Short mmCIF file of C-alpha atoms and ligand atoms in Angstrom, two decimals:
data_model
loop_
_atom_site.label_atom_id
_atom_site.label_comp_id
_atom_site.label_asym_id
_atom_site.label_seq_id
_atom_site.Cartn_x
_atom_site.Cartn_y
_atom_site.Cartn_z
CA MET A 1 -57.15 -21.60 -22.58
CA ALA A 2 -54.62 -20.99 -23.45
CA SER A 3 -54.18 -19.04 -26.84
CA GLY A 4 -50.05 -19.96 -27.33
CA ARG A 5 -50.41 -16.06 -28.92
CA PRO A 6 -47.96 -13.54 -26.44
CA ARG A 7 -50.47 -11.84 -23.65
CA VAL A 8 -50.79 -8.34 -22.77
CA ALA A 9 -51.69 -6.55 -20.14
CA VAL A 10 -52.84 -2.36 -20.58
CA VAL A 11 -53.22 -1.09 -16.53
CA GLY A 12 -55.94 1.19 -16.73
CA ALA A 13 -58.45 1.46 -18.74
CA GLY A 14 -58.17 5.77 -19.27
CA PRO A 15 -57.70 7.84 -22.61
CA SER A 16 -53.71 6.78 -22.73
CA GLY A 17 -54.39 3.08 -21.53
CA LEU A 18 -57.48 2.33 -24.21
CA TYR A 19 -54.35 4.00 -27.06
CA ALA A 20 -52.34 1.43 -26.40
CA ALA A 21 -54.82 -0.89 -26.16
CA ALA A 22 -56.37 -0.13 -29.31
CA ALA A 23 -52.32 0.55 -30.89
CA LEU A 24 -51.31 -2.91 -29.99
CA VAL A 25 -54.22 -4.72 -32.08
CA ALA A 26 -54.40 -2.69 -35.04
CA SER A 27 -50.62 -3.97 -35.60
CA GLU A 28 -50.74 -7.71 -38.01
CA THR A 29 -48.63 -9.15 -34.67
CA ALA A 30 -51.41 -11.52 -33.26
CA VAL A 31 -51.73 -10.52 -29.79
CA ASP A 32 -54.54 -11.15 -26.59
CA VAL A 33 -54.78 -7.68 -24.50
CA ASP A 34 -55.74 -7.20 -21.51
CA VAL A 35 -57.08 -4.06 -20.02
CA LEU A 36 -57.11 -4.10 -16.24
CA ASP A 37 -58.64 -0.73 -14.35
CA ARG A 38 -59.44 -0.55 -10.34
CA LEU A 39 -61.98 0.75 -10.63
CA PRO A 40 -66.30 -1.17 -12.83
CA ALA A 41 -66.54 1.67 -15.26
CA PRO A 42 -63.50 1.91 -18.00
CA TYR A 43 -62.35 5.88 -19.60
CA GLY A 44 -60.50 6.61 -16.93
CA LEU A 45 -60.02 10.08 -17.02
CA VAL A 46 -62.59 10.88 -19.39
CA ARG A 47 -65.22 9.20 -16.76
CA TYR A 48 -63.89 11.23 -13.96
CA GLY A 49 -61.62 13.86 -15.43
CA VAL A 50 -63.84 15.59 -17.73
CA ALA A 51 -66.00 18.46 -16.73
CA PRO A 52 -69.65 17.22 -16.44
CA ASP A 53 -69.95 21.25 -18.86
CA HIS A 54 -67.79 19.94 -21.42
CA VAL A 55 -70.48 17.22 -23.45
CA LYS A 56 -68.25 16.69 -26.91
CA MET A 57 -65.01 16.19 -25.31
CA LYS A 58 -66.61 13.56 -23.52
CA SER A 59 -67.57 11.45 -27.53
CA VAL A 60 -64.80 10.55 -27.04
CA ILE A 61 -65.50 7.75 -25.40
CA ARG A 62 -66.97 6.29 -28.95
CA VAL A 63 -63.77 5.90 -29.88
CA LEU A 64 -61.60 4.35 -27.19
CA GLY A 65 -64.61 2.00 -26.19
CA ARG A 66 -64.02 -0.16 -29.59
CA PRO A 67 -61.30 -2.72 -29.41
CA PHE A 68 -63.75 -4.25 -26.58
CA GLY A 69 -65.29 -6.04 -29.57
CA PRO A 70 -66.37 -9.89 -29.27
CA GLY A 71 -62.88 -11.50 -29.28
CA GLU A 72 -60.17 -8.48 -29.02
CA VAL A 73 -59.38 -6.15 -26.29
CA ARG A 74 -60.74 -7.84 -23.08
CA PHE A 75 -62.28 -5.22 -20.00
CA VAL A 76 -61.21 -6.68 -16.25
CA GLY A 77 -62.54 -3.89 -14.61
CA GLY A 78 -62.53 -3.44 -10.13
CA VAL A 79 -59.03 -5.39 -10.18
CA ARG A 80 -56.33 -3.22 -8.34
CA ILE A 81 -52.95 -3.89 -8.91
CA GLY A 82 -50.01 -2.76 -6.17
CA GLU A 83 -51.10 -1.44 -2.81
CA GLY A 84 -54.08 -2.78 -1.34
CA GLY A 85 -54.05 -5.63 -4.35
CA ILE A 86 -52.47 -7.66 -7.20
CA PRO A 87 -48.90 -7.16 -6.52
CA LEU A 88 -47.42 -6.34 -9.92
CA ALA A 89 -45.37 -9.23 -10.16
CA ALA A 90 -47.96 -11.91 -9.65
CA LEU A 91 -49.71 -9.92 -12.20
CA ARG A 92 -46.56 -10.20 -14.41
CA GLU A 93 -46.86 -13.78 -13.95
CA HIS A 94 -49.72 -14.00 -16.16
CA TYR A 95 -48.15 -11.05 -19.43
CA THR A 96 -45.68 -10.79 -21.75
CA ALA A 97 -45.38 -7.35 -20.81
CA VAL A 98 -47.09 -5.45 -19.12
CA VAL A 99 -48.08 -1.64 -19.79
CA HIS A 100 -49.01 0.69 -16.81
CA ALA A 101 -51.46 3.10 -17.92
CA VAL A 102 -51.79 4.60 -14.77
CA GLY A 103 -52.01 8.16 -14.52
CA SER A 104 -50.80 10.97 -12.46
CA ALA A 105 -54.01 10.93 -9.39
CA VAL A 106 -51.62 13.03 -6.49
CA ASP A 107 -52.29 16.79 -6.23
CA ARG A 108 -49.49 18.43 -5.89
CA ARG A 109 -49.14 20.61 -2.61
CA LEU A 110 -48.48 24.61 -2.18
CA GLY A 111 -46.23 23.32 1.17
CA ILE A 112 -47.93 26.71 2.72
CA PRO A 113 -49.51 26.67 6.87
CA GLY A 114 -52.98 25.81 6.73
CA GLU A 115 -53.42 23.69 3.75
CA ASP A 116 -54.54 20.25 5.97
CA LEU A 117 -57.50 21.74 7.05
CA PRO A 118 -61.52 22.13 6.28
CA GLY A 119 -62.11 23.24 3.62
CA SER A 120 -59.12 22.64 1.84
CA THR A 121 -58.95 20.07 -1.09
CA GLY A 122 -56.39 19.41 -3.93
CA SER A 123 -58.58 19.81 -7.30
CA GLY A 124 -58.19 16.08 -7.50
CA ALA A 125 -61.41 15.27 -4.86
CA ILE A 126 -63.50 18.54 -6.16
CA VAL A 127 -63.25 17.32 -9.92
CA GLY A 128 -64.23 13.58 -8.60
CA TRP A 129 -66.77 14.43 -6.92
CA TYR A 130 -68.77 16.52 -9.47
CA CYS A 131 -67.81 13.48 -11.76
CA GLY A 132 -68.97 11.25 -9.51
CA HIS A 133 -66.14 9.42 -8.87
CA PRO A 134 -66.29 6.81 -6.03
CA ASP A 135 -63.84 7.89 -4.17
CA HIS A 136 -64.66 10.71 -3.46
CA VAL A 137 -68.10 11.00 -3.18
CA ALA A 138 -68.12 13.55 -0.17
CA ALA A 139 -69.02 17.03 -0.77
CA PRO A 140 -66.65 20.33 0.26
CA LEU A 141 -67.87 22.44 2.42
CA LEU A 142 -69.47 24.79 -0.49
CA ASP A 143 -71.73 27.22 2.58
CA THR A 144 -69.27 29.47 1.90
CA PRO A 145 -70.15 32.85 -0.44
CA ALA A 146 -66.37 32.93 -0.98
CA VAL A 147 -63.89 30.10 -2.70
CA ALA A 148 -60.29 30.47 -4.01
CA VAL A 149 -59.04 28.71 -6.68
CA VAL A 150 -55.46 29.29 -6.60
CA GLY A 151 -53.84 27.72 -10.10
CA ALA A 152 -53.73 28.99 -14.34
CA GLY A 153 -54.36 25.80 -15.66
CA ASN A 154 -57.33 23.84 -17.23
CA VAL A 155 -58.49 22.88 -13.81
CA ALA A 156 -58.77 25.79 -12.23
CA LEU A 157 -61.60 27.15 -15.36
CA ASP A 158 -62.98 23.74 -15.31
CA VAL A 159 -63.21 23.44 -11.09
CA ALA A 160 -63.85 27.88 -11.15
CA ARG A 161 -66.82 27.44 -13.85
CA VAL A 162 -68.53 24.54 -12.52
CA LEU A 163 -68.23 26.30 -9.37
CA ALA A 164 -70.03 29.79 -10.66
CA ARG A 165 -72.66 28.08 -13.18
CA THR A 166 -76.14 27.57 -11.41
CA PRO A 167 -77.93 23.93 -11.17
CA ASP A 168 -79.94 24.62 -14.05
CA GLU A 169 -77.64 24.75 -15.82
CA LEU A 170 -75.80 21.47 -14.42
CA ALA A 171 -78.85 19.15 -14.62
CA SER A 172 -79.16 18.47 -18.62
CA THR A 173 -75.41 17.19 -17.59
CA ASP A 174 -73.92 13.51 -16.27
CA VAL A 175 -73.07 14.91 -12.46
CA PRO A 176 -74.74 12.71 -9.14
CA ASP A 177 -77.77 14.44 -8.40
CA ALA A 178 -76.34 14.49 -4.50
CA VAL A 179 -74.28 16.43 -6.81
CA LEU A 180 -77.07 18.49 -7.67
CA ASP A 181 -78.40 18.72 -4.13
CA ALA A 182 -75.31 19.52 -2.99
CA LEU A 183 -75.21 23.33 -5.14
CA ARG A 184 -78.61 23.69 -4.70
CA LEU A 185 -78.60 23.88 -1.15
CA GLY A 186 -74.68 25.73 -1.49
CA ARG A 187 -73.61 29.28 -0.70
CA VAL A 188 -70.56 30.04 -3.30
CA ARG A 189 -71.73 33.45 -4.71
CA ASP A 190 -67.61 34.25 -5.34
CA VAL A 191 -64.84 32.56 -6.97
CA HIS A 192 -61.25 34.14 -6.47
CA VAL A 193 -59.53 32.07 -9.39
CA LEU A 194 -55.66 32.47 -7.45
CA ILE A 195 -52.10 32.84 -10.20
CA ARG A 196 -49.17 33.81 -9.37
CA ARG A 197 -47.19 35.68 -12.69
CA GLY A 198 -48.84 37.43 -15.03
CA PRO A 199 -51.51 37.44 -17.95
CA GLN A 200 -49.41 36.61 -20.42
CA HIS A 201 -47.79 33.37 -17.88
CA VAL A 202 -51.29 31.41 -17.84
CA LYS A 203 -52.11 28.43 -18.92
CA PHE A 204 -55.18 28.49 -19.35
CA THR A 205 -56.82 26.74 -23.94
CA PRO A 206 -58.32 30.42 -25.33
CA VAL A 207 -61.66 28.14 -25.96
CA GLU A 208 -61.48 27.38 -21.72
CA LEU A 209 -61.03 31.09 -20.97
CA ARG A 210 -64.03 32.57 -23.26
CA GLN A 211 -66.26 29.84 -22.11
CA LEU A 212 -66.49 31.89 -18.57
CA GLY A 213 -68.20 34.42 -20.15
CA ASP A 214 -70.85 31.95 -21.33
CA LEU A 215 -71.52 31.02 -17.94
CA ALA A 216 -76.52 32.02 -17.12
CA ASP A 217 -75.53 33.92 -13.91
CA ALA A 218 -71.36 34.98 -13.26
CA GLU A 219 -69.54 37.31 -14.84
CA VAL A 220 -65.69 37.21 -15.08
CA VAL A 221 -64.35 39.87 -12.96
CA VAL A 222 -60.73 40.40 -14.14
CA HIS A 223 -58.36 42.67 -11.09
CA ASP A 224 -55.81 45.41 -13.05
CA ASP A 225 -55.22 46.65 -9.18
CA GLY A 226 -53.20 48.67 -10.27
CA LEU A 227 -50.74 46.70 -11.58
CA LEU A 228 -52.08 46.54 -15.19
CA ALA A 229 -53.40 48.98 -15.22
CA GLY A 230 -53.32 52.16 -18.14
CA GLY A 231 -53.82 49.51 -20.93
CA ALA A 232 -50.80 47.55 -19.50
CA LEU A 233 -52.70 44.58 -20.86
CA ASP A 234 -53.42 46.04 -23.81
CA ASP A 235 -49.99 47.16 -24.28
CA LEU A 236 -49.36 43.35 -23.63
CA LEU A 237 -51.78 42.64 -27.09
CA GLU A 238 -48.74 44.64 -28.61
CA THR A 239 -46.08 43.32 -27.76
CA VAL A 240 -47.12 38.86 -27.06
CA THR A 241 -46.80 37.07 -30.59
CA ASP A 242 -47.69 33.71 -29.66
CA ARG A 243 -51.51 33.08 -30.56
CA ARG A 244 -52.13 31.25 -27.42
CA GLU A 245 -51.28 34.37 -25.84
CA ARG A 246 -51.98 36.40 -27.67
CA ALA A 247 -56.08 35.12 -27.65
CA ASN A 248 -55.65 34.88 -23.39
CA LEU A 249 -55.47 38.21 -23.78
CA ALA A 250 -57.74 39.11 -26.24
CA ALA A 251 -60.19 37.77 -23.35
CA LEU A 252 -59.17 39.62 -20.77
CA ALA A 253 -58.61 43.11 -22.34
CA GLU A 254 -62.79 42.98 -23.13
CA TRP A 255 -63.71 41.34 -19.71
CA ALA A 256 -61.17 44.16 -18.39
CA HIS A 257 -62.74 46.52 -19.82
CA ALA A 258 -67.28 45.28 -19.63
CA THR A 259 -68.88 47.10 -16.89
CA PRO A 260 -69.84 45.47 -14.70
CA GLY A 261 -73.31 43.51 -15.07
CA HIS A 262 -76.38 41.54 -12.56
CA ALA A 263 -75.48 38.62 -12.36
CA THR A 264 -75.00 36.55 -8.39
CA ARG A 265 -72.10 34.50 -8.75
CA ARG A 266 -68.53 36.22 -9.70
CA ILE A 267 -65.06 34.96 -11.83
CA HIS A 268 -62.56 37.17 -10.02
CA LEU A 269 -59.48 36.35 -12.28
CA ARG A 270 -56.58 37.71 -9.83
CA PHE A 271 -52.85 38.18 -11.12
CA LEU A 272 -49.59 38.53 -9.23
CA ARG A 273 -50.72 36.63 -6.34
CA SER A 274 -49.07 33.92 -4.26
CA PRO A 275 -50.65 31.90 -1.66
CA VAL A 276 -49.11 31.85 1.52
CA ARG A 277 -50.81 30.64 4.37
CA ILE A 278 -54.57 28.98 4.74
CA LEU A 279 -56.57 30.63 7.66
CA GLY A 280 -58.97 29.37 10.37
CA THR A 281 -58.66 26.54 13.58
CA ASP A 282 -61.17 24.42 12.65
CA ARG A 283 -62.09 25.35 8.87
CA VAL A 284 -60.72 27.22 6.62
CA THR A 285 -61.60 30.67 6.63
CA GLY A 286 -59.40 32.62 4.74
CA ILE A 287 -56.29 32.34 2.43
CA VAL A 288 -53.35 35.31 2.30
CA VAL A 289 -52.25 35.70 -0.77
CA GLU A 290 -48.44 38.07 -1.23
CA ARG A 291 -48.15 40.56 -4.33
CA THR A 292 -45.56 39.60 -6.18
CA ALA A 293 -43.82 41.31 -8.61
CA LEU A 294 -42.28 40.26 -12.85
CA GLY A 295 -38.93 40.65 -12.89
CA ALA A 296 -37.13 41.90 -15.58
CA ASP A 297 -35.92 38.45 -15.82
CA GLY A 298 -39.17 37.08 -16.63
CA ARG A 299 -39.04 35.37 -12.88
CA VAL A 300 -42.33 36.25 -10.33
CA ARG A 301 -40.83 37.63 -7.22
CA GLY A 302 -42.39 38.09 -3.25
CA THR A 303 -43.66 41.86 -3.31
CA GLY A 304 -43.47 41.53 0.93
CA GLU A 305 -47.45 42.76 0.50
CA GLU A 306 -49.97 40.34 1.62
CA GLU A 307 -53.66 40.85 1.59
CA THR A 308 -56.31 38.73 3.51
CA LEU A 309 -58.89 37.04 1.02
CA ASP A 310 -61.91 35.92 2.92
CA VAL A 311 -63.00 32.39 2.22
CA GLY A 312 -64.13 29.19 3.00
CA LEU A 313 -62.74 27.06 0.89
CA VAL A 314 -59.57 26.28 -0.69
CA VAL A 315 -59.23 24.51 -3.81
CA ARG A 316 -55.30 23.77 -4.98
CA ALA A 317 -55.32 22.97 -9.05
CA VAL A 318 -51.17 22.95 -8.56
CA GLY A 319 -50.69 20.79 -11.32
CA TYR A 320 -50.78 16.38 -10.33
CA THR A 321 -47.93 13.91 -9.94
CA ALA A 322 -48.47 10.05 -10.17
CA VAL A 323 -47.57 7.39 -7.12
CA PRO A 324 -45.52 5.87 -7.75
CA ILE A 325 -45.27 1.54 -8.73
CA ALA A 326 -43.52 -0.35 -6.76
CA GLY A 327 -41.02 -2.46 -8.16
CA LEU A 328 -40.93 0.14 -11.10
CA PRO A 329 -38.39 3.03 -10.66
CA PHE A 330 -39.81 6.36 -10.14
CA ASP A 331 -38.94 10.40 -10.41
CA PRO A 332 -40.49 12.54 -7.84
CA ASP A 333 -39.65 14.92 -9.49
CA THR A 334 -41.62 14.55 -12.10
CA GLY A 335 -44.02 12.26 -10.49
CA THR A 336 -42.87 10.13 -13.70
CA VAL A 337 -41.51 6.36 -14.67
CA PRO A 338 -38.30 6.86 -16.85
CA SER A 339 -39.04 5.71 -19.67
CA VAL A 340 -37.27 5.53 -24.22
CA ALA A 341 -39.85 5.27 -26.47
CA GLY A 342 -42.79 4.01 -23.36
CA ARG A 343 -40.09 1.37 -22.61
CA VAL A 344 -38.83 0.96 -18.90
CA VAL A 345 -35.51 2.27 -18.06
CA ASP A 346 -33.58 1.81 -14.48
CA ALA A 347 -31.37 4.45 -12.90
CA ALA A 348 -28.36 2.94 -15.45
CA GLY A 349 -30.82 3.47 -18.41
CA GLU A 350 -31.67 -0.47 -18.26
CA VAL A 351 -34.78 -1.05 -19.64
CA VAL A 352 -36.42 -3.63 -16.96
CA PRO A 353 -37.75 -5.90 -20.04
CA GLY A 354 -41.35 -6.64 -20.41
CA GLU A 355 -42.87 -3.55 -18.44
CA TYR A 356 -43.48 0.05 -20.12
CA VAL A 357 -46.02 3.51 -19.61
CA THR A 358 -48.01 5.95 -22.30
CA GLY A 359 -49.92 9.22 -20.90
CA TRP A 360 -49.19 10.98 -17.78
CA ILE A 361 -47.40 8.41 -16.01
CA ARG A 362 -45.47 8.82 -19.11
CA ARG A 363 -44.65 11.87 -19.29
CA GLY A 364 -46.47 13.81 -16.47
CA PRO A 365 -49.11 15.35 -16.87
CA THR A 366 -49.83 18.19 -19.01
CA GLY A 367 -51.63 17.88 -22.46
CA VAL A 368 -55.55 17.17 -24.20
CA ILE A 369 -56.06 13.65 -23.82
CA GLY A 370 -55.35 13.80 -27.98
CA THR A 371 -52.01 14.50 -27.06
CA ASN A 372 -52.29 10.26 -25.01
CA LYS A 373 -52.85 8.86 -28.43
CA HIS A 374 -49.31 9.72 -30.31
CA ASP A 375 -47.86 8.74 -27.15
CA ALA A 376 -50.12 6.10 -26.88
CA VAL A 377 -48.70 4.42 -30.55
CA GLU A 378 -45.14 3.98 -30.15
CA THR A 379 -45.58 2.81 -26.81
CA ALA A 380 -47.38 0.39 -28.94
CA ALA A 381 -45.08 0.19 -31.34
CA SER A 382 -42.51 -0.44 -28.50
CA VAL A 383 -43.80 -3.80 -26.89
CA LEU A 384 -44.18 -5.29 -30.01
CA ALA A 385 -41.46 -5.09 -31.33
CA ASP A 386 -39.86 -6.48 -28.14
CA LEU A 387 -42.17 -9.14 -27.70
CA PRO A 388 -40.64 -11.93 -30.07
CA ALA A 389 -37.91 -11.91 -27.93
CA LEU A 390 -39.58 -11.43 -23.92
CA PRO A 391 -40.08 -14.76 -22.41
CA PRO A 392 -43.17 -15.83 -22.93
CA PRO A 393 -45.53 -15.84 -19.00
CA ALA A 394 -45.91 -18.63 -16.62
CA HIS A 395 -49.49 -18.73 -16.35
CA PRO A 396 -50.28 -18.10 -19.22
CA ASP A 397 -53.72 -19.16 -19.86
CA ALA A 398 -56.33 -16.72 -18.98
CA ASP A 399 -58.29 -19.16 -16.84
CA ASP A 400 -55.06 -18.62 -14.12
CA LEU A 401 -56.52 -15.51 -13.94
CA ALA A 402 -59.22 -15.44 -13.23
CA ALA A 403 -57.65 -17.92 -10.09
CA LEU A 404 -55.47 -15.11 -9.02
CA LEU A 405 -58.17 -13.09 -8.89
CA ASP A 406 -60.10 -15.77 -6.85
CA ALA A 407 -57.88 -16.01 -4.50
CA HIS A 408 -56.92 -12.04 -3.75
CA GLY A 409 -61.14 -12.36 -3.86
CA VAL A 410 -61.22 -9.86 -6.61
CA ARG A 411 -64.43 -10.67 -8.40
CA PRO A 412 -63.70 -9.07 -11.96
CA VAL A 413 -65.78 -7.42 -14.01
CA ASP A 414 -66.41 -7.74 -17.85
CA TRP A 415 -67.55 -6.20 -21.22
CA THR A 416 -71.13 -6.92 -21.24
CA ALA A 417 -71.22 -6.17 -17.13
CA TRP A 418 -69.68 -2.66 -17.61
CA LEU A 419 -72.74 -1.84 -19.87
CA ARG A 420 -75.74 -2.45 -16.94
CA LEU A 421 -73.92 0.11 -15.28
CA ASP A 422 -73.69 2.46 -18.05
CA ALA A 423 -77.38 1.14 -19.04
CA GLU A 424 -78.18 2.26 -16.37
CA GLU A 425 -76.79 5.45 -16.08
CA ILE A 426 -78.47 5.94 -19.91
CA ARG A 427 -81.30 5.05 -17.92
CA LEU A 428 -80.77 7.51 -13.78
CA GLY A 429 -79.94 10.07 -17.02
CA ALA A 430 -84.25 9.93 -18.69
CA ALA A 431 -85.44 11.56 -15.48
CA ARG A 432 -83.60 14.33 -15.57
CA GLY A 433 -83.55 14.59 -19.02
CA ALA A 434 -79.43 13.58 -19.06
CA GLU A 435 -77.96 11.18 -21.46
CA ARG A 436 -76.74 9.69 -18.27
CA ILE A 437 -76.43 10.07 -14.22
CA LYS A 438 -73.68 9.00 -13.03
CA VAL A 439 -73.85 6.56 -10.48
CA ALA A 440 -71.34 7.32 -7.29
CA ASP A 441 -71.52 5.00 -5.10
CA LEU A 442 -68.99 1.31 -4.93
CA GLN A 443 -71.26 -0.73 -4.41
CA GLU A 444 -74.37 0.79 -5.95
CA MET A 445 -71.66 0.56 -9.20
CA LEU A 446 -70.85 -3.10 -8.34
CA ALA A 447 -75.38 -3.66 -7.48
CA ALA A 448 -75.42 -2.20 -10.88
CA VAL A 449 -72.56 -4.39 -13.47
CA HIS A 450 -73.25 -7.53 -11.27
CA GLY A 451 -77.08 -7.68 -11.84
CA LEU A 452 -78.16 -7.76 -8.39
CA PRO A 453 -81.19 -5.46 -6.50
CA ALA A 454 -79.72 -1.83 -5.29
CA GLY A 455 -78.25 -3.00 -1.42
CA GLY A 456 -76.99 -6.53 -2.26
CA ASP A 457 -73.85 -8.38 -1.73
CA PRO A 458 -71.42 -7.95 -5.09
CA ARG A 459 -69.45 -10.85 -3.59
P1 NAP B 501 -50.95 23.23 -15.23
O1 NAP B 501 -52.20 23.19 -16.81
O2 NAP B 501 -49.80 22.58 -15.37
O3 NAP B 501 -51.92 24.15 -14.48
C1 NAP B 501 -51.26 24.10 -13.05
C2 NAP B 501 -50.50 25.62 -12.62
O4 NAP B 501 -50.85 26.02 -10.81
C3 NAP B 501 -50.29 26.33 -13.25
O5 NAP B 501 -50.75 28.11 -14.17
C4 NAP B 501 -49.02 27.08 -11.93
O6 NAP B 501 -48.57 28.11 -12.87
C5 NAP B 501 -49.93 26.79 -11.79
N1 NAP B 501 -48.91 26.59 -10.12
C6 NAP B 501 -48.07 25.43 -10.05
N2 NAP B 501 -47.46 25.35 -9.04
C7 NAP B 501 -47.60 26.97 -7.75
C8 NAP B 501 -48.19 27.63 -6.75
N3 NAP B 501 -47.32 27.08 -6.03
N4 NAP B 501 -49.09 28.86 -6.57
C9 NAP B 501 -49.33 28.83 -7.19
N5 NAP B 501 -49.88 28.34 -8.28
C10 NAP B 501 -48.82 27.53 -8.49
O7 NAP B 501 -51.88 21.58 -14.80
P2 NAP B 501 -53.48 21.63 -14.85
O8 NAP B 501 -54.33 22.74 -14.27
O9 NAP B 501 -53.95 20.88 -13.32
O10 NAP B 501 -54.45 21.06 -16.13
C11 NAP B 501 -52.91 19.04 -16.61
C12 NAP B 501 -53.17 19.38 -17.50
O11 NAP B 501 -54.37 18.63 -18.48
C13 NAP B 501 -52.41 20.06 -19.29
O12 NAP B 501 -51.75 19.89 -19.40
C14 NAP B 501 -54.84 21.03 -18.80
O13 NAP B 501 -54.51 21.85 -19.72
C15 NAP B 501 -55.64 19.82 -19.22
N6 NAP B 501 -56.27 19.87 -19.13
C16 NAP B 501 -57.19 20.15 -20.05
C17 NAP B 501 -58.01 20.18 -20.14
C18 NAP B 501 -59.25 20.89 -20.94
O14 NAP B 501 -58.84 20.51 -21.96
N7 NAP B 501 -60.33 21.91 -20.34
C19 NAP B 501 -59.12 20.46 -18.93
C20 NAP B 501 -57.81 20.38 -17.70
C21 NAP B 501 -57.11 19.32 -18.01
P3 NAP B 501 -47.21 28.94 -13.25
O15 NAP B 501 -47.42 28.44 -14.80
O16 NAP B 501 -46.79 30.07 -13.14
O17 NAP B 501 -45.95 27.87 -12.63
#
């Protein structure tokens, strides 16, 4: 039945999409909002990006899930928009406006030889794996005592920390059983974090950096190598004024001065090292890095001096970019859809009517979860301001959307269906003393949402 109200689709049920949906329905304008996601589960990066041991950070789910109350926002999961799914143009026939909140799903590359060898992976795959993402059920190669993680952002810290934790530490988190089993069988003992600039340039946030020191059986080794010797870290602490940088330097200086302990695992922080090539024929056997130095202009330059680290797994955690959205402009340099106040604009700066963006696809892969709220509120305000002037959709009836999905062979997952999977995960968790255990296999997820016995046909 058509409600007569304008209809808005939010594509992407991650934090940015859900903040936008909440802002849309919180306004005085009567509007019907559907949140579509290609997966049968909501919460996007909160579910599939926040590290399993960051339990508090996941509690934002309680806020993000609120708009799915009866009669408010509709969840339409299991629906892929764009390539391999429903074309955007077809979706537009059902909605007055579309807000794209699809994030940045592609790992940036290093552009060095050996990057495609087995054992060389982007952080997206390994984070997706330990977060139980159905696209990343294959375990990384953990049959190696040493791993390199390239990058100095919070994702590099997450990966290093999860790999250095004991399986027992992770048993009470939501990691799938298969992840715990692979970590138990794994041989990783040394995680080398390779940082191309100096300790004052890391993008870590201090709380996350300090957390490396709280692991049950791992210690942090700050490699000094003469570059930081002679109290250089302490000197930096004297000169640097930025609070975040100072807090990071203080943590690093403490570790640099600490006497080695007896932990069986180590996280090595290696500064001023830029990856040059990944070694191996059938799989990764090492990584060659070039020592770098800071010039007077504050930029790093290569010194020509190379060194090799024997590692069997290389994880690049050097940021993300986005998949272009067919039918919308895209800036490959920033990995974003160009926009003004959330309104998509074309190359001439003209607004593309009815198309909006929010979150990482709008501003690039930066900021914490809360950063998306401000962004989403602004985008929602643009949508609400424009709605009276936008033409009504060709098919305003919600039943027409069901017919479109059916024509594409899609059986959508509504909120009640997701809650069945939610309950199943909580039930599974009880057996391991965890709040939940993620179901990572897509067929098992679909069986749970549709209330079928495991192995049943979800279609
Ligand atoms: P990021 O913060 O942008 O860090 C990317 C890192 O990669 C930088 O240290 C960068 O070094 C390095 N890098 C880029 N290209 C490189 C290359 N070719 N060789 C070597 N190093 C290279 O990105 P991120 O870690 O993916 O995080 C994305 C966003 O999510 C950030 O805003 C982050 O804070 C947030 N996040 C937050 C949490 C949390 O709050 N716990 C957890 C995960 C992610 P340069 O600085 O030298 O360019």
